[in-house]
Amino acid sequence: MSAVIEAAGLEKRFGETQALAGAGFSAEKGTVLALLGPNGAGKTTAVRVLSTLLKPDGGAARICGYDVVHEAVQVRQLIALTGQYASVDDELTGSENLVMIGRLLGLGRAQAKDKARELLARFGLTDAAKRATKTYSGGMRRRLDLAASLVGDPQVIFLDEPTTGLDPRARNQVWDTVRGLTANGVTVLLTTQYLEEADELADHIAVIDRGRVVASGTASELKATTGKQTIEVRPADRFRAPEVAELVTRLTGETPEVRTETGLVTATAVDPAVLSELVQQLGQRGIVAAELALRLPSLDEVFLALTGHSADDQNVNEDENHESSEELADAGRTA
Amino acid sequence: MTTLDITSPAARPAVPGPEPKKRVSGRQMVANALTLAWRNIAQLKHSPEKLLDVTLMPIVFLLLFLYVFGGAVAGSTHSYLQVLLPGLVAQMTMFATMGLGTALNEDIHKGVFDRFRSLPIGRSSPLIGAVLGDTARFLTVIVVLTGFGSALGFRFHTNVLAVLAAFGLAYVFYLAVCWISVLIGMIAPSPETVQGIAFIFIMPLVFGSSILVPNTKTFPGWLQAWVKVNPITHLADAVRGLTVGGPTSTHVLYTLAWAAGIVLVTFPIAVRMYSRRV
Ligand SMILES: Nc1ncnc2c1ncn2[C@@H]1O[C@H](COP(=O)(O)OP(=O)(O)OP(=O)(O)O)[C@@H](O)[C@H]1O
Ligand SMILES: [Mg+2]
């Protein structure tokens, strides 16, 4: 049995910009595939190709075995898209938006209304159902957007940066929804700039940079390739920071960075077992830690490790004018 | 670079539910277009101020033309009103289409149109829906024009059927011209430029016609030639014939032929441009 989402050698050029340069990935039924990459990596372009909005210049992609270019009509019956920029009509109410989608998908008037009511309740939007979407907060709009993708019971859902700009509570809600979907056999492709999100949700991660997949695997596989986690500890008594630093040096073999103002001690750690060891040692010495964490490598660190350049580097190569006009267009879309 | 091998249908992963259909049926496309027309109407319900331009425009133009040209063209404002109002029906029909291109040009940059494109609906449905939804603007123009015109002393001299036929004809032509507006909306780089391009098309049509001056004998030869082929002349004369009396049949046929011609040319290009626009 072949994968539900398959893409190989995808290429797409916009004028001077090579947005996709041979990206390929796949996802099995009922799993979450995360496309992880910095601004301009080509995530949105990949999603637009897979959701039949954009024809690739090269390569091929299939959804449930249907070609996204030649069998787009079939593909559209299987997918739902929640775009990076709110893909709901902000001049309609939340309820009207969902009813409209239902009607477009062939539901009867009553059926569409029932479905809308059910989804609004599920996403905690019942009270706002009769309000124009433009009065919604960012989180509410995202939720409605996600609800709109569920009207048609799709097999595959594309979520382009579903949690960017959301507060932690709203973000957790989105995560829970995604988990619920996969439990029901839905396949989810999401894009994100946060390793943490990919780590939390994805069965499989494809790290994308300059239109190419530079690494892929499970979260732990990826972390193993970079190996860098950061240990952070801040003693309640900041004057004991040097003592803590000494301890950290002994455990990790690295010279930690010490912030004298706050007493925060930071060092990279390869072995996660360091953390429990550190907790013990601190306890023995009677040092109370106000803050203690093993932080995953940041996207920037993963990038540096995988590509040898930092995530922001690439904008340097790009046409300045193009970047700014793209930003303006983005601002227009979100306005 | 790896390429996907051709997957035979047997290799497709099992998908619950019915097998996806190969094409969107005609019935579905009509239903989709009506739903999207409903979207426009629902938007108007929330912000009726969108109809402000088509409410005020007929009033302003009626007053302006009536008192500027009335005395000179027809001797009195009352008799001029009888020829001016049907002419304005034609003119306002043209002007009322202009908002559509601008609105669509704004719309296609928004995420909601991305969602439409990803849904299993007809490619042209969002455009057809927008055109049908714009009927509200046409109706506003007609109601304001006849209401305000009657208050100023305009009277229908024919029967109800003829008057309905006049408005029906104007509506058919309105729908056709809407597609010009849609096309401009698809071509123009930004919403601001739509209006400018539309004006270049609409102005010679509207003013190089018999709308303001029914007796075009005083026009220079080249202008007379243009006025004779201009569909707006025929629409205005047909509406005059059907509302206050006079020859109609050739004007009606001429108008319908133009409407068909306009749609045949602009519709396929507009849909094509829409599918291409990213
Ligand atoms: N319609 C377009 N016209 C011109 N250039 C485009 C267009 N769409 C995308 N690009 C360019 O292609 C590149 C990839 O863009 P894309 O939107 O896919 O990135 P992304 O990974 O989604 O970034 P972000 O995290 O900012 O959303 C960028 O350099 C972008 O400027
Ligand atoms: Mg993006």
XYZ file of C-alpha atoms and ligand atoms in Angstrom:
645
model
C 0.000 0.000 0.000
C 1.402 3.366 -0.947
C 1.518 6.465 1.193
C -1.387 8.908 1.433
C 0.814 11.907 0.704
C 3.675 11.461 -1.731
C 5.790 14.187 -3.258
C 8.982 13.846 -5.235
C 11.310 16.292 -6.904
C 8.930 19.253 -6.572
C 10.183 22.369 -8.287
C 8.650 25.801 -8.481
C 10.199 29.073 -9.526
C 8.784 32.567 -9.068
C 10.803 34.875 -11.267
C 14.260 34.878 -9.690
C 13.259 32.890 -6.635
C 13.518 29.124 -6.682
C 10.827 28.451 -4.078
C 10.977 24.671 -4.460
C 14.114 22.962 -5.653
C 13.378 19.256 -5.680
C 11.531 18.800 -2.397
C 10.179 15.329 -1.725
C 8.479 13.680 1.249
C 5.707 11.257 2.099
C 3.232 10.468 4.854
C 1.381 7.316 5.800
C -2.321 7.229 6.611
C -3.244 8.599 10.014
C 0.104 10.245 10.668
C 1.298 13.812 11.008
C 4.006 15.046 8.690
C 5.607 18.339 9.638
C 7.416 20.531 7.145
C 9.821 22.445 9.321
C 11.672 25.417 7.968
C 12.450 29.122 8.345
C 10.765 32.019 6.521
C 10.939 31.630 2.779
C 11.971 27.966 2.914
C 9.168 27.011 0.541
C 6.693 25.523 3.016
C 3.679 27.473 1.797
C 4.620 26.843 -1.812
C 4.776 23.104 -1.121
C 1.365 23.203 0.561
C -0.098 25.166 -2.341
C 1.206 22.607 -4.817
C -0.172 19.693 -2.795
C -3.554 21.357 -2.376
C -3.848 21.883 -6.165
C -3.586 25.694 -6.020
C -0.290 25.827 -7.822
C 1.145 23.747 -10.649
C 4.720 22.669 -9.989
C 7.346 23.333 -12.690
C 8.789 19.901 -12.077
C 8.294 16.786 -10.001
C 5.072 15.091 -9.016
C 2.815 14.712 -6.031
C -0.009 12.375 -5.180
C -2.735 12.441 -2.577
C -4.237 8.998 -1.906
C -2.730 7.983 -5.240
C -4.322 10.822 -7.227
C -2.009 13.173 -9.072
C -2.353 16.763 -7.833
C -2.024 18.181 -11.346
C -3.842 15.710 -13.592
C -6.397 14.458 -11.093
C -6.917 17.698 -9.195
C -10.706 17.259 -9.165
C -10.405 13.976 -7.275
C -7.715 15.357 -4.983
C -9.943 18.279 -3.987
C -12.594 15.812 -2.833
C -10.121 14.285 -0.409
C -8.352 17.282 1.090
C -8.972 20.380 3.160
C -6.720 23.405 3.389
C -6.220 25.857 6.208
C -3.924 28.428 4.709
C -1.281 30.523 6.406
C -3.441 33.618 5.956
C -6.945 33.220 7.339
C -8.882 31.322 4.715
C -12.289 32.332 6.044
C -14.444 35.166 4.765
C -14.076 37.944 7.314
C -17.235 39.683 6.168
C -19.421 36.722 7.061
C -20.250 35.428 10.524
C -18.588 32.297 11.849
C -21.759 30.336 11.322
C -22.276 31.656 7.776
C -18.717 30.697 6.873
C -19.216 27.095 7.893
C -22.652 26.863 6.292
C -21.202 28.220 3.056
C -18.466 25.567 3.013
C -21.021 22.873 3.800
C -23.263 23.996 0.958
C -20.305 24.133 -1.430
C -19.474 20.573 -0.453
C -22.977 19.477 -1.380
C -24.669 19.341 2.026
C -28.346 20.275 2.200
C -29.385 23.484 3.939
C -30.365 21.778 7.192
C -27.387 19.425 7.149
C -24.999 22.320 6.580
C -26.517 24.236 9.501
C -26.285 21.233 11.801
C -22.693 20.621 10.857
C -21.864 24.297 11.430
C -23.506 24.261 14.849
C -21.677 21.083 15.834
C -18.280 22.411 14.753
C -18.789 25.821 16.353
C -19.581 24.088 19.635
C -16.588 21.799 19.291
C -14.253 24.754 18.782
C -15.813 26.885 21.509
C -17.213 29.430 19.090
C -20.917 29.063 19.795
C -21.133 32.467 21.486
C -19.410 34.139 18.564
C -21.359 32.250 15.896
C -23.434 35.255 14.871
C -20.597 37.757 14.830
C -18.708 38.850 11.723
C -15.414 37.011 11.564
C -13.488 40.266 11.276
C -14.336 40.942 14.915
C -12.707 37.657 15.981
C -9.381 37.484 17.779
C -6.490 35.772 16.004
C -7.027 32.577 17.970
C -10.757 32.475 17.274
C -10.158 32.995 13.581
C -7.624 30.164 13.502
C -10.089 27.892 15.243
C -12.831 28.790 12.781
C -10.392 28.208 9.962
C -9.626 24.777 11.323
C -13.341 24.068 11.792
C -13.940 25.045 8.155
C -11.448 22.367 7.132
C -13.413 19.714 9.002
C -16.810 20.392 7.415
C -16.235 17.887 4.643
C -14.645 15.046 6.655
C -11.472 15.131 4.558
C -8.891 12.342 4.368
C -5.956 14.721 4.269
C -5.662 18.102 5.960
C -3.082 20.751 5.177
C -2.371 23.211 7.956
C 0.008 25.995 7.025
C 1.550 27.358 10.230
C -1.570 26.585 12.256
C -0.253 27.979 15.525
C 1.816 30.996 14.509
C 0.629 33.939 16.568
C -1.452 31.881 18.978
C -1.170 32.019 22.760
C -0.144 28.791 24.507
C -3.712 27.827 25.385
C -4.998 28.265 21.837
C -1.941 26.456 20.547
C -2.646 23.486 22.791
C -6.207 23.396 21.517
C -4.967 23.186 17.946
C -2.555 20.434 18.918
C -5.330 18.470 20.590
C -7.481 18.817 17.491
C -4.690 17.528 15.290
C -4.164 14.533 17.587
C -7.889 13.808 17.506
C -7.875 13.879 13.721
C -5.077 11.388 13.295
C -6.718 9.107 15.821
C -9.599 8.956 13.328
C -7.327 8.031 10.450
C -6.952 11.495 8.949
C -3.525 12.321 7.580
C -2.212 15.768 8.482
C 0.517 17.779 6.822
C 1.444 20.849 8.797
C 4.118 23.439 8.359
C 5.850 25.115 11.232
C 8.842 27.194 12.150
C 9.019 25.654 15.601
C 10.934 22.497 16.293
C 8.983 22.176 19.503
C 5.707 21.959 17.607
C 7.048 19.410 15.152
C 8.462 17.480 18.094
C 5.126 17.532 19.904
C 2.906 16.539 17.009
C 4.717 14.998 14.116
C 5.340 11.339 13.444
C 7.710 12.428 10.763
C 9.540 15.688 10.166
C 10.946 16.992 6.909
C 13.313 19.895 7.439
C 13.023 22.166 4.464
C 15.453 24.873 3.444
C 15.678 26.833 0.200
C 13.109 24.578 -1.413
C 14.878 21.335 -0.535
C 14.384 18.731 2.146
C 17.715 18.837 3.951
C 16.894 16.240 6.579
C 13.994 14.049 7.521
C 13.051 11.567 10.146
C 11.399 11.390 13.519
C 12.004 14.160 16.019
C 14.503 12.116 17.983
C 16.367 11.096 14.850
C 16.720 14.735 13.896
C 17.829 15.753 17.321
C 20.378 12.979 17.265
C 21.855 14.430 14.070
C 22.355 17.766 15.731
C 22.871 16.332 19.190
C 22.763 19.728 20.798
C 20.462 20.311 23.692
C 20.877 23.161 26.062
C 20.863 22.812 29.774
C 19.663 25.872 31.638
C 19.831 26.324 35.352
C 19.287 29.386 37.501
C 19.915 29.129 41.244
C 17.435 30.947 43.470
C 20.419 32.626 45.062
C 22.228 34.147 42.113
C 25.505 34.459 44.018
C 25.775 30.680 43.924
C 25.895 30.767 40.109
C 29.686 30.193 39.964
C 29.261 27.071 42.055
C 26.548 25.845 39.689
C 28.725 26.669 36.693
C 31.504 24.562 38.086
C 29.106 21.663 38.557
C 27.798 21.970 35.021
C 31.326 22.039 33.651
C 32.127 18.841 35.476
C 28.985 17.067 34.188
C 28.973 18.210 30.578
C 32.596 18.898 29.938
C 31.639 22.267 28.478
C 32.328 25.717 29.815
C 28.911 27.217 30.516
C 27.841 30.755 29.847
C 26.981 32.615 33.055
C 24.756 35.690 33.210
C 25.829 37.548 36.299
C 22.716 39.785 36.467
C 20.307 36.837 36.638
C 22.574 33.997 37.607
C 21.463 31.922 34.615
C 23.920 29.214 33.659
C 23.672 27.794 30.141
C 25.623 24.982 28.484
C 25.135 22.541 25.655
C 24.605 18.921 26.625
C 24.726 15.868 24.399
C 23.558 13.326 26.937
C 20.061 13.985 28.359
C 21.006 11.954 31.473
C 22.988 14.996 32.615
C 19.807 16.601 33.845
C 18.953 14.033 36.515
C 22.553 13.928 37.618
C 22.545 17.690 37.976
C 19.342 17.640 40.022
C 20.940 15.210 42.450
C 24.128 17.163 42.832
C 22.284 20.411 43.365
C 20.229 18.731 46.058
C 23.302 17.418 47.817
C 24.759 20.891 47.968
C 21.517 22.473 49.093
C 21.283 24.702 46.035
C 17.689 25.554 45.198
C 17.109 25.906 41.472
C 14.621 28.614 40.527
C 14.789 27.436 36.940
C 16.032 24.160 35.556
C 15.503 22.905 32.039
C 16.869 20.808 29.254
C 16.012 22.750 26.147
C 15.753 21.161 22.700
C 17.980 22.577 20.057
C 16.362 25.644 18.553
C 15.466 25.630 14.910
C 18.434 27.869 14.345
C 20.761 25.356 15.935
C 19.252 22.487 13.966
C 19.737 24.551 10.885
C 23.264 25.403 11.608
C 23.997 21.759 12.180
C 22.149 20.545 9.083
C 22.991 23.160 6.528
C 26.010 24.940 7.846
C 24.255 28.288 7.652
C 21.835 29.975 9.998
C 18.156 30.310 9.136
C 18.373 34.057 8.505
C 21.356 33.900 6.171
C 19.403 33.160 3.094
C 17.585 36.450 2.857
C 20.903 38.035 2.060
C 20.894 36.357 -1.342
C 17.426 37.524 -2.133
C 16.324 40.573 -3.991
C 15.546 43.231 -1.383
C 12.648 44.706 -3.314
C 11.056 41.351 -3.726
C 11.221 40.659 -0.028
C 9.600 43.916 0.911
C 6.821 43.613 -1.629
C 6.141 40.108 -0.390
C 5.867 41.489 3.126
C 3.422 44.127 1.949
C 1.324 41.500 0.242
C 1.343 39.475 3.437
C 0.257 42.474 5.438
C -2.583 42.981 2.987
C -3.695 39.416 3.311
C -3.777 39.459 7.063
C -5.409 42.893 7.263
C 16.243 13.358 -7.981
C 13.619 10.716 -7.488
C 10.416 10.626 -9.451
C 7.228 8.863 -8.536
C 6.455 5.807 -10.543
C 3.034 5.601 -12.120
C 0.711 4.236 -9.492
C -1.902 1.890 -10.823
C -5.350 2.291 -9.227
C -4.799 -0.980 -7.381
C -1.865 0.559 -5.526
C -3.994 3.392 -4.177
C -4.302 3.406 -0.417
C -7.764 2.444 0.759
C -9.876 5.528 1.311
C -13.124 5.322 3.208
C -16.218 6.811 1.582
C -17.237 6.911 -2.049
C -14.682 6.904 -4.838
C -13.909 10.519 -5.794
C -15.674 11.694 -8.927
C -13.732 12.552 -12.066
C -15.442 15.865 -12.697
C -17.716 18.428 -11.154
C -21.217 17.982 -12.579
C -23.118 20.818 -14.204
C -25.788 20.672 -11.531
C -23.189 20.943 -8.812
C -21.626 23.938 -10.546
C -24.968 25.746 -10.648
C -25.549 24.955 -6.967
C -22.021 26.176 -6.120
C -22.534 29.411 -8.030
C -25.805 30.052 -6.200
C -24.155 29.409 -2.829
C -21.411 31.883 -3.693
C -23.996 34.411 -4.873
C -25.633 33.961 -1.490
C -22.253 34.786 0.052
C -22.333 38.210 -1.607
C -25.876 38.863 -0.470
C -25.007 37.817 3.088
C -22.059 40.254 3.024
C -24.411 43.041 1.920
C -26.749 42.187 4.766
C -23.894 42.860 7.208
C -22.598 45.961 5.476
C -25.404 47.576 3.456
C -23.204 50.658 3.029
C -21.612 48.792 0.133
C -24.717 49.808 -1.835
C -24.226 53.505 -1.082
C -22.550 54.275 -4.403
C -25.297 52.690 -6.495
C -27.904 54.480 -4.364
C -26.467 57.964 -4.670
C -25.097 57.777 -8.209
C -28.519 57.614 -9.945
C -29.791 60.544 -7.875
C -26.779 62.747 -8.547
C -26.640 61.992 -12.263
C -30.377 62.401 -12.701
C -30.395 65.839 -11.063
C -27.225 66.960 -12.784
C -28.151 65.977 -16.327
C -31.751 67.017 -15.935
C -30.975 70.588 -14.981
C -27.817 71.047 -17.058
C -29.154 69.675 -20.365
C -32.930 69.787 -19.883
C -33.518 73.279 -21.217
C -31.014 73.076 -24.046
C -31.854 69.605 -25.395
C -35.609 69.333 -24.979
C -36.841 72.809 -24.153
C -38.135 71.809 -20.729
C -36.886 69.615 -17.920
C -40.164 67.708 -17.792
C -40.053 66.512 -21.392
C -36.300 65.874 -21.123
C -36.866 63.674 -18.074
C -38.944 61.289 -20.226
C -35.998 60.629 -22.574
C -33.221 61.031 -20.007
C -34.434 58.454 -17.500
C -34.419 55.463 -19.880
C -30.995 56.657 -21.028
C -29.798 56.714 -17.436
C -31.060 53.163 -16.939
C -28.549 52.174 -19.600
C -25.783 54.365 -18.179
C -26.237 53.244 -14.580
C -26.332 49.625 -15.727
C -22.802 50.194 -16.979
C -21.576 52.105 -13.940
C -23.020 49.606 -11.463
C -20.788 46.834 -12.853
C -17.603 48.673 -11.954
C -17.549 47.713 -8.279
C -17.402 44.013 -9.113
C -13.939 43.973 -10.661
C -12.489 45.892 -7.732
C -14.126 43.600 -5.192
C -12.929 40.460 -6.976
C -9.415 41.785 -7.347
C -9.347 42.300 -3.580
C -10.938 38.929 -2.961
C -8.505 36.816 -4.938
C -5.640 37.994 -2.736
C -7.471 36.796 0.339
C -7.166 33.350 1.838
C -10.837 32.582 1.341
C -10.326 32.342 -2.431
C -7.495 29.882 -1.791
C -9.964 27.779 0.084
C -12.448 27.985 -2.793
C -9.732 26.803 -5.157
C -9.003 23.819 -2.948
C -12.664 22.760 -2.794
C -14.228 20.320 -5.248
C -16.315 23.012 -6.930
C -16.413 24.317 -10.490
C -13.459 26.519 -11.416
C -15.756 29.262 -12.643
C -18.245 29.041 -9.754
C -16.680 31.790 -7.593
C -16.806 34.178 -10.559
C -20.314 33.253 -11.663
C -21.435 33.496 -8.040
C -19.935 36.971 -7.729
C -21.685 38.132 -10.906
C -25.055 36.750 -9.798
C -24.588 38.166 -6.309
C -24.083 41.583 -7.864
C -27.741 41.554 -8.970
C -28.393 43.483 -5.757
C -26.490 46.452 -7.191
C -28.515 46.392 -10.410
C -31.812 46.222 -8.535
C -30.779 49.145 -6.323
C -30.011 51.270 -9.373
C -33.354 50.475 -10.999
C -35.402 51.051 -7.857
C -33.697 54.351 -7.022
C -33.832 55.577 -10.598
C -37.509 54.844 -11.166
C -38.500 55.919 -7.653
C -36.650 59.212 -7.752
C -37.540 59.761 -11.418
C -41.244 59.289 -10.690
C -41.018 61.801 -7.860
C -39.578 64.297 -10.351
C -42.381 63.619 -12.833
C -41.318 60.651 -14.959
C -44.208 58.479 -16.175
C -44.258 55.097 -17.937
C -46.310 55.294 -21.120
C -46.445 51.618 -21.976
C -47.766 48.583 -20.114
C -46.345 46.609 -17.199
C -45.045 43.802 -19.417
C -43.135 46.206 -21.627
C -41.594 47.911 -18.592
C -40.558 44.541 -17.146
C -39.106 43.607 -20.524
C -37.099 46.851 -20.500
C -35.601 46.080 -17.090
C -35.101 42.442 -18.055
C -33.147 43.532 -21.108
C -31.080 45.945 -19.020
C -30.392 43.094 -16.572
C -29.230 40.746 -19.311
C -26.898 43.438 -20.594
C -25.787 44.168 -17.036
C -24.771 40.535 -16.511
C -22.807 40.621 -19.760
C -20.948 43.815 -18.860
C -20.225 42.346 -15.420
C -17.918 39.910 -17.200
C -15.897 42.803 -18.598
C -15.565 44.049 -15.044
C -14.591 40.558 -13.835
C -12.000 40.281 -16.589
C -10.475 43.642 -15.671
C -10.483 42.521 -12.045
C -8.511 39.413 -13.034
C -5.993 41.306 -15.173
C -5.394 44.405 -13.046
C -2.385 44.241 -10.751
C -4.187 45.900 -7.825
C -7.706 46.907 -6.774
C -6.871 50.589 -7.293
C -6.031 50.100 -10.953
C -9.285 48.259 -11.709
C -11.346 51.428 -11.551
C -8.997 53.300 -13.890
C -8.970 50.575 -16.529
C -12.746 50.158 -16.298
C -13.259 53.875 -16.868
C -11.286 53.809 -20.101
C -13.666 51.145 -21.424
C -16.868 52.520 -20.039
C -16.570 56.246 -20.729
C -16.564 56.135 -24.544
C -19.397 53.605 -24.434
C -21.505 55.637 -22.074
C -20.968 59.126 -23.429
C -20.503 58.294 -27.109
C -24.116 57.221 -27.232
C -27.686 58.454 -27.444
C -28.071 58.410 -23.652
C -28.049 62.143 -23.112
C -29.061 63.362 -26.571
C -31.514 61.070 -28.357
C -31.281 63.071 -31.570
C -27.737 62.303 -32.705
C -28.042 64.096 -36.089
C -26.011 67.034 -34.792
C -22.975 64.779 -34.075
C -20.066 64.790 -36.547
C -20.022 61.850 -38.973
C -17.401 59.716 -37.216
C -19.219 60.065 -33.918
C -22.543 59.173 -35.544
C -20.942 56.028 -36.925
C -19.664 55.073 -33.460
C -22.972 55.892 -31.800
C -24.764 53.590 -34.259
C -22.705 50.534 -33.338
C -22.413 51.352 -29.651
C -24.504 48.822 -27.697
C -25.359 51.454 -25.101
C -27.226 53.438 -27.751
C -29.283 50.395 -28.573
C -29.917 49.535 -24.948
C -30.983 53.122 -24.201
C -33.246 53.244 -27.265
C -34.737 49.831 -26.490
C -35.477 50.892 -22.915
C -37.014 54.131 -24.224
C -39.197 52.215 -26.640
C -40.334 49.799 -23.948
C -41.032 52.429 -21.285
C -42.202 55.566 -23.091
C -42.873 54.274 -26.606
C -41.026 54.187 -29.916
C -39.245 51.635 -32.132
C -37.813 48.728 -30.159
C -37.324 45.370 -31.876
C -34.058 46.058 -33.733
C -32.612 47.753 -30.647
C -33.553 44.786 -28.477
C -31.979 42.342 -30.914
C -28.887 44.472 -31.236
C -28.513 44.661 -27.452
C -28.968 40.906 -27.008
C -26.447 40.173 -29.741
C -23.934 42.459 -28.078
C -24.573 40.878 -24.683
C -23.978 37.409 -26.131
C -20.850 38.613 -27.912
C -19.409 40.202 -24.788
C -19.974 37.080 -22.691
C -18.572 34.767 -25.360
C -15.352 36.744 -25.470
C -14.842 37.760 -21.835
C -16.125 34.733 -19.902
C -13.574 32.160 -21.100
C -10.685 34.599 -20.762
C -11.784 35.682 -17.286
C -12.089 32.094 -16.044
C -8.745 31.275 -17.541
C -7.048 34.273 -15.950
C -8.661 33.358 -12.642
C -7.346 29.791 -12.702
C -3.892 31.020 -13.593
C -3.598 33.736 -10.990
C -1.570 32.625 -8.006
N 3.540 34.265 -5.600
C 4.839 34.453 -5.425
N 5.517 35.297 -6.231
C 6.836 35.491 -6.080
N 7.583 34.901 -5.136
C 6.981 34.053 -4.301
C 5.571 33.788 -4.395
N 5.250 32.908 -3.433
C 6.389 32.642 -2.768
N 7.429 33.317 -3.277
C 8.832 33.221 -2.816
O 9.187 31.867 -2.729
C 9.954 31.629 -1.558
C 9.292 30.572 -0.724
O 8.079 31.121 -0.206
P 7.101 30.344 0.739
O 5.941 31.239 0.973
O 6.816 29.001 0.193
O 7.948 30.207 2.073
P 7.505 29.719 3.516
O 8.410 28.625 3.870
O 6.059 29.438 3.534
O 7.837 30.987 4.404
P 7.062 31.603 5.664
O 7.562 30.881 6.841
O 7.508 33.022 5.654
O 5.608 31.453 5.423
C 10.104 32.964 -0.866
O 11.349 33.511 -1.212
C 8.988 33.791 -1.425
O 9.348 35.154 -1.454
Mg 4.495 30.195 4.524
